[in-house]
PDB file of C-alpha atoms in Angstrom:
ATOM      1  CA  THR A1137       0.000   0.000   0.000  1.00  0.00           C
ATOM      2  CA  GLY A1138       2.938   2.337   0.480  1.00  0.00           C
ATOM      3  CA  ARG A1139       3.690   1.946  -3.224  1.00  0.00           C
ATOM      4  CA  ILE A1140       0.267   3.366  -4.115  1.00  0.00           C
ATOM      5  CA  ILE A1141       1.093   6.667  -2.427  1.00  0.00           C
ATOM      6  CA  SER A1142       4.641   6.866  -3.774  1.00  0.00           C
ATOM      7  CA  GLU A1143       3.551   6.188  -7.382  1.00  0.00           C
ATOM      8  CA  ALA A1144       0.438   8.377  -7.413  1.00  0.00           C
ATOM      9  CA  VAL A1145       1.056  11.453  -9.531  1.00  0.00           C
ATOM     10  CA  GLU A1146      -1.294  14.026 -10.945  1.00  0.00           C
ATOM     11  CA  GLY A1147      -2.557  13.053 -14.382  1.00  0.00           C
ATOM     12  CA  LYS A1148      -1.722   9.351 -14.040  1.00  0.00           C
ATOM     13  CA  THR A1149      -4.557   6.937 -14.829  1.00  0.00           C
ATOM     14  CA  VAL A1150      -5.527   4.557 -12.053  1.00  0.00           C
ATOM     15  CA  ALA A1151      -7.887   1.599 -12.037  1.00  0.00           C
ATOM     16  CA  CYS A1152     -10.167   0.720  -9.135  1.00  0.00           C
ATOM     17  CA  LYS A1153     -12.289  -2.313  -8.427  1.00  0.00           C
ATOM     18  CA  GLY A1154     -15.585  -1.927  -6.631  1.00  0.00           C
ATOM     19  CA  PRO A1155     -16.590  -3.928  -3.606  1.00  0.00           C
ATOM     20  CA  TYR A1156     -17.499  -7.516  -4.292  1.00  0.00           C
ATOM     21  CA  GLY A1157     -17.945 -10.789  -2.450  1.00  0.00           C
ATOM     22  CA  GLU A1158     -19.991 -11.868   0.520  1.00  0.00           C
ATOM     23  CA  PHE A1159     -17.537 -11.591   3.385  1.00  0.00           C
ATOM     24  CA  VAL A1160     -19.784 -10.219   6.106  1.00  0.00           C
ATOM     25  CA  VAL A1161     -19.207 -10.630   9.838  1.00  0.00           C
ATOM     26  CA  ARG A1162     -22.285 -12.180  11.425  1.00  0.00           C
ATOM     27  CA  ARG A1163     -22.998 -13.366  14.939  1.00  0.00           C
ATOM     28  CA  GLY A1164     -23.141 -17.032  13.883  1.00  0.00           C
ATOM     29  CA  ALA A1165     -24.174 -19.939  16.048  1.00  0.00           C
ATOM     30  CA  THR A1166     -21.616 -19.252  18.772  1.00  0.00           C
ATOM     31  CA  GLY A1167     -22.271 -15.547  19.299  1.00  0.00           C
ATOM     32  CA  ARG A1168     -18.513 -15.081  19.693  1.00  0.00           C
ATOM     33  CA  VAL A1169     -16.398 -13.916  16.773  1.00  0.00           C
ATOM     34  CA  ALA A1170     -12.647 -13.741  16.293  1.00  0.00           C
ATOM     35  CA  LEU A1171     -11.442 -11.511  13.479  1.00  0.00           C
ATOM     36  CA  ILE A1172      -7.951 -12.400  12.298  1.00  0.00           C
ATOM     37  CA  ALA A1173      -6.406  -9.865   9.937  1.00  0.00           C
ATOM     38  CA  GLY A1174      -3.027 -10.030   8.262  1.00  0.00           C
ATOM     39  CA  GLY A1175      -1.898  -6.664   6.884  1.00  0.00           C
ATOM     40  CA  THR A1176      -4.429  -5.066   4.560  1.00  0.00           C
ATOM     41  CA  GLY A1177      -6.697  -8.022   5.332  1.00  0.00           C
ATOM     42  CA  VAL A1178      -8.060  -5.803   8.103  1.00  0.00           C
ATOM     43  CA  THR A1179      -9.933  -3.712   5.523  1.00  0.00           C
ATOM     44  CA  PRO A1180     -13.150  -5.791   5.445  1.00  0.00           C
ATOM     45  CA  PHE A1181     -13.298  -5.617   9.237  1.00  0.00           C
ATOM     46  CA  ALA A1182     -13.209  -1.800   9.166  1.00  0.00           C
ATOM     47  CA  SER A1183     -16.825  -1.549   8.008  1.00  0.00           C
ATOM     48  CA  PHE A1184     -17.873  -3.991  10.742  1.00  0.00           C
ATOM     49  CA  MET A1185     -16.107  -1.802  13.316  1.00  0.00           C
ATOM     50  CA  ASP A1186     -17.579   1.426  11.861  1.00  0.00           C
ATOM     51  CA  CYS A1187     -21.100  -0.001  12.005  1.00  0.00           C
ATOM     52  CA  ALA A1188     -20.593  -1.249  15.558  1.00  0.00           C
ATOM     53  CA  LEU A1189     -19.417   2.200  16.656  1.00  0.00           C
ATOM     54  CA  ALA A1190     -22.297   3.947  14.868  1.00  0.00           C
ATOM     55  CA  SER A1191     -24.867   1.725  16.570  1.00  0.00           C
ATOM     56  CA  ARG A1192     -22.872   1.537  19.823  1.00  0.00           C
ATOM     57  CA  ALA A1193     -23.426  -2.226  19.759  1.00  0.00           C
ATOM     58  CA  LEU A1194     -21.672  -5.338  18.509  1.00  0.00           C
ATOM     59  CA  ASP A1195     -23.464  -7.878  16.383  1.00  0.00           C
ATOM     60  CA  ALA A1196     -21.814 -10.505  18.582  1.00  0.00           C
ATOM     61  CA  ALA A1197     -21.725 -11.358  22.264  1.00  0.00           C
ATOM     62  CA  GLU A1198     -17.930 -11.062  22.172  1.00  0.00           C
ATOM     63  CA  CYS A1199     -15.493  -9.979  19.495  1.00  0.00           C
ATOM     64  CA  ARG A1200     -11.708 -10.255  19.396  1.00  0.00           C
ATOM     65  CA  LEU A1201      -9.635  -8.639  16.677  1.00  0.00           C
ATOM     66  CA  TYR A1202      -6.166 -10.058  16.087  1.00  0.00           C
ATOM     67  CA  TYR A1203      -4.431  -7.649  13.736  1.00  0.00           C
ATOM     68  CA  GLY A1204      -0.952  -8.301  12.339  1.00  0.00           C
ATOM     69  CA  ALA A1205       1.427  -6.176  10.263  1.00  0.00           C
ATOM     70  CA  ARG A1206       5.141  -5.963   9.554  1.00  0.00           C
ATOM     71  CA  THR A1207       5.684  -2.821  11.673  1.00  0.00           C
ATOM     72  CA  PRO A1208       3.523  -0.771  14.063  1.00  0.00           C
ATOM     73  CA  ASP A1209       3.152   2.073  11.552  1.00  0.00           C
ATOM     74  CA  LEU A1210       1.428  -0.349   9.145  1.00  0.00           C
ATOM     75  CA  LEU A1211      -1.426  -0.932  11.604  1.00  0.00           C
ATOM     76  CA  VAL A1212      -3.486   1.504   9.539  1.00  0.00           C
ATOM     77  CA  TYR A1213      -6.791   0.834  11.338  1.00  0.00           C
ATOM     78  CA  ARG A1214      -5.277   0.930  14.822  1.00  0.00           C
ATOM     79  CA  GLU A1215      -7.167   4.092  15.823  1.00  0.00           C
ATOM     80  CA  LEU A1216     -10.514   2.592  14.758  1.00  0.00           C
ATOM     81  CA  ALA A1217      -9.801  -0.689  16.542  1.00  0.00           C
ATOM     82  CA  ASP A1218      -8.721   1.161  19.690  1.00  0.00           C
ATOM     83  CA  ARG A1219     -11.964   3.204  19.653  1.00  0.00           C
ATOM     84  CA  CYS A1220     -13.966  -0.023  19.394  1.00  0.00           C
ATOM     85  CA  ALA A1221     -12.061  -1.529  22.314  1.00  0.00           C
ATOM     86  CA  ALA A1222     -12.662   1.608  24.403  1.00  0.00           C
ATOM     87  CA  LEU A1223     -16.345   2.093  23.567  1.00  0.00           C
ATOM     88  CA  LEU A1224     -17.820  -1.342  22.865  1.00  0.00           C
ATOM     89  CA  PRO A1225     -18.226  -3.812  25.714  1.00  0.00           C
ATOM     90  CA  GLY A1226     -17.111  -7.240  24.556  1.00  0.00           C
ATOM     91  CA  PHE A1227     -14.656  -5.941  21.913  1.00  0.00           C
ATOM     92  CA  ARG A1228     -10.935  -6.456  22.456  1.00  0.00           C
ATOM     93  CA  VAL A1229      -7.953  -6.113  20.162  1.00  0.00           C
ATOM     94  CA  ALA A1230      -4.430  -7.540  20.080  1.00  0.00           C
ATOM     95  CA  TYR A1231      -1.754  -6.365  17.666  1.00  0.00           C
ATOM     96  CA  CYS A1232       1.134  -8.447  16.319  1.00  0.00           C
ATOM     97  CA  VAL A1233       4.069  -6.934  14.455  1.00  0.00           C
ATOM     98  CA  GLU A1234       7.030  -8.704  12.918  1.00  0.00           C
ATOM     99  CA  GLU A1235       9.434  -5.820  13.599  1.00  0.00           C
ATOM    100  CA  SER A1236       9.276  -3.733  16.755  1.00  0.00           C
ATOM    101  CA  GLY A1237      10.552  -0.498  15.196  1.00  0.00           C
ATOM    102  CA  GLY A1238       8.110   2.341  14.898  1.00  0.00           C
ATOM    103  CA  PRO A1239       6.826   5.477  16.523  1.00  0.00           C
ATOM    104  CA  ALA A1240       6.674   5.984  20.255  1.00  0.00           C
ATOM    105  CA  GLY A1241       3.357   5.265  21.870  1.00  0.00           C
ATOM    106  CA  SER A1242       3.006   1.675  20.736  1.00  0.00           C
ATOM    107  CA  PRO A1243      -0.042   0.081  22.352  1.00  0.00           C
ATOM    108  CA  ASP A1244       0.255  -2.081  25.457  1.00  0.00           C
ATOM    109  CA  ASN A1245      -1.471  -4.887  23.558  1.00  0.00           C
ATOM    110  CA  LEU A1246       1.339  -5.034  20.957  1.00  0.00           C
ATOM    111  CA  ARG A1247       3.107  -8.368  20.526  1.00  0.00           C
ATOM    112  CA  ILE A1248       6.314  -8.901  18.606  1.00  0.00           C
ATOM    113  CA  GLY A1249       6.076 -11.746  16.102  1.00  0.00           C
ATOM    114  CA  ARG A1250       3.628 -13.042  13.562  1.00  0.00           C
ATOM    115  CA  LEU A1251       0.016 -13.858  14.219  1.00  0.00           C
ATOM    116  CA  SER A1252      -0.164 -17.334  15.740  1.00  0.00           C
ATOM    117  CA  VAL A1253      -3.172 -19.643  15.574  1.00  0.00           C
ATOM    118  CA  ALA A1254      -1.847 -21.602  18.555  1.00  0.00           C
ATOM    119  CA  THR A1255      -1.686 -18.460  20.716  1.00  0.00           C
ATOM    120  CA  ILE A1256      -5.091 -17.247  19.570  1.00  0.00           C
ATOM    121  CA  ALA A1257      -6.733 -20.642  20.123  1.00  0.00           C
ATOM    122  CA  GLU A1258      -5.194 -20.840  23.600  1.00  0.00           C
ATOM    123  CA  GLU A1259      -6.540 -17.397  24.521  1.00  0.00           C
ATOM    124  CA  LEU A1260     -10.019 -18.241  23.228  1.00  0.00           C
ATOM    125  CA  ALA A1261     -10.149 -21.808  24.574  1.00  0.00           C
ATOM    126  CA  PRO A1262     -12.118 -23.689  23.705  1.00  0.00           C
ATOM    127  CA  ALA A1263     -11.658 -22.409  20.156  1.00  0.00           C
ATOM    128  CA  ALA A1264     -14.714 -24.374  18.976  1.00  0.00           C
ATOM    129  CA  ASP A1265     -16.856 -21.848  20.902  1.00  0.00           C
ATOM    130  CA  TRP A1266     -15.888 -19.117  18.428  1.00  0.00           C
ATOM    131  CA  THR A1267     -16.551 -18.309  14.786  1.00  0.00           C
ATOM    132  CA  PHE A1268     -13.329 -17.240  13.061  1.00  0.00           C
ATOM    133  CA  TYR A1269     -13.163 -14.722  10.215  1.00  0.00           C
ATOM    134  CA  LEU A1270      -9.845 -14.814   8.349  1.00  0.00           C
ATOM    135  CA  SER A1271      -8.617 -12.113   5.991  1.00  0.00           C
ATOM    136  CA  GLY A1272      -5.115 -11.546   4.701  1.00  0.00           C
ATOM    137  CA  PRO A1273      -2.517 -13.195   2.509  1.00  0.00           C
ATOM    138  CA  LYS A1274      -3.644 -16.379   0.776  1.00  0.00           C
ATOM    139  CA  ALA A1275      -1.001 -18.551   2.486  1.00  0.00           C
ATOM    140  CA  MET A1276      -1.957 -17.227   5.921  1.00  0.00           C
ATOM    141  CA  ILE A1277      -5.642 -17.953   5.339  1.00  0.00           C
ATOM    142  CA  ALA A1278      -4.952 -21.504   4.130  1.00  0.00           C
ATOM    143  CA  SER A1279      -2.665 -22.390   7.027  1.00  0.00           C
ATOM    144  CA  PHE A1280      -4.890 -20.799   9.690  1.00  0.00           C
ATOM    145  CA  ARG A1281      -7.994 -22.541   8.340  1.00  0.00           C
ATOM    146  CA  GLN A1282      -6.182 -25.898   8.342  1.00  0.00           C
ATOM    147  CA  GLU A1283      -4.816 -25.454  11.857  1.00  0.00           C
ATOM    148  CA  LEU A1284      -8.136 -24.277  13.334  1.00  0.00           C
ATOM    149  CA  THR A1285     -10.094 -27.212  11.928  1.00  0.00           C
ATOM    150  CA  ALA A1286      -7.481 -29.960  12.256  1.00  0.00           C
ATOM    151  CA  HIS A1287      -5.771 -29.058  15.532  1.00  0.00           C
ATOM    152  CA  HIS A1288      -8.279 -26.958  17.474  1.00  0.00           C
ATOM    153  CA  ALA A1289     -11.552 -28.770  16.665  1.00  0.00           C
ATOM    154  CA  VAL A1290     -13.232 -25.742  15.105  1.00  0.00           C
ATOM    155  CA  PRO A1291     -16.020 -26.982  12.798  1.00  0.00           C
ATOM    156  CA  PRO A1292     -15.338 -25.909   9.175  1.00  0.00           C
ATOM    157  CA  PRO A1293     -18.530 -23.766   8.955  1.00  0.00           C
ATOM    158  CA  GLN A1294     -17.124 -21.688  11.842  1.00  0.00           C
ATOM    159  CA  VAL A1295     -14.082 -20.684   9.799  1.00  0.00           C
ATOM    160  CA  VAL A1296     -15.092 -18.009   7.292  1.00  0.00           C
ATOM    161  CA  ILE A1297     -12.530 -16.692   4.842  1.00  0.00           C
ATOM    162  CA  ASP A1298     -12.166 -13.643   2.650  1.00  0.00           C
ATOM    163  CA  ALA A1299     -10.862 -15.077  -0.608  1.00  0.00           C
ATOM    164  CA  TRP A1300      -9.887 -11.805  -2.289  1.00  0.00           C
ATOM    165  CA  GLU A1301      -6.830 -13.024  -4.188  1.00  0.00           C
TER     166      GLU A1301
END
């Protein structure tokens, strides 16, 4: 996404794709949702968070956002997620970054390292009580889906993916 800004120049033609797909966060059978976002994969969760803030209510009994990026400055929806955590009972957020460098004022809930299904499943135990929404790089989605269903007994219908690639 940094490349978009650096290459944007006046007069240059750009192409945009409209919204598509059916990746919508719903309460589901469990009433508890875990949103797992790798990098720009957080984008589809932004509208969910905006709507929750506008209505001052979650469409879930509990919601956890696990948001990963390479560096803290790439957590582009951090402010929105922090507002949700502050204003919406039942909403919590944890950030994971691969590199610790970045501006001062990093959040207390910042972890160094990649998003980890094992860590997330342990925190949400039993994981089968949650519906997981996965959005991010294709390889991340595939491995997280496999690990949740095969190693943490999450029924396949409770693992919803955003297949945008």
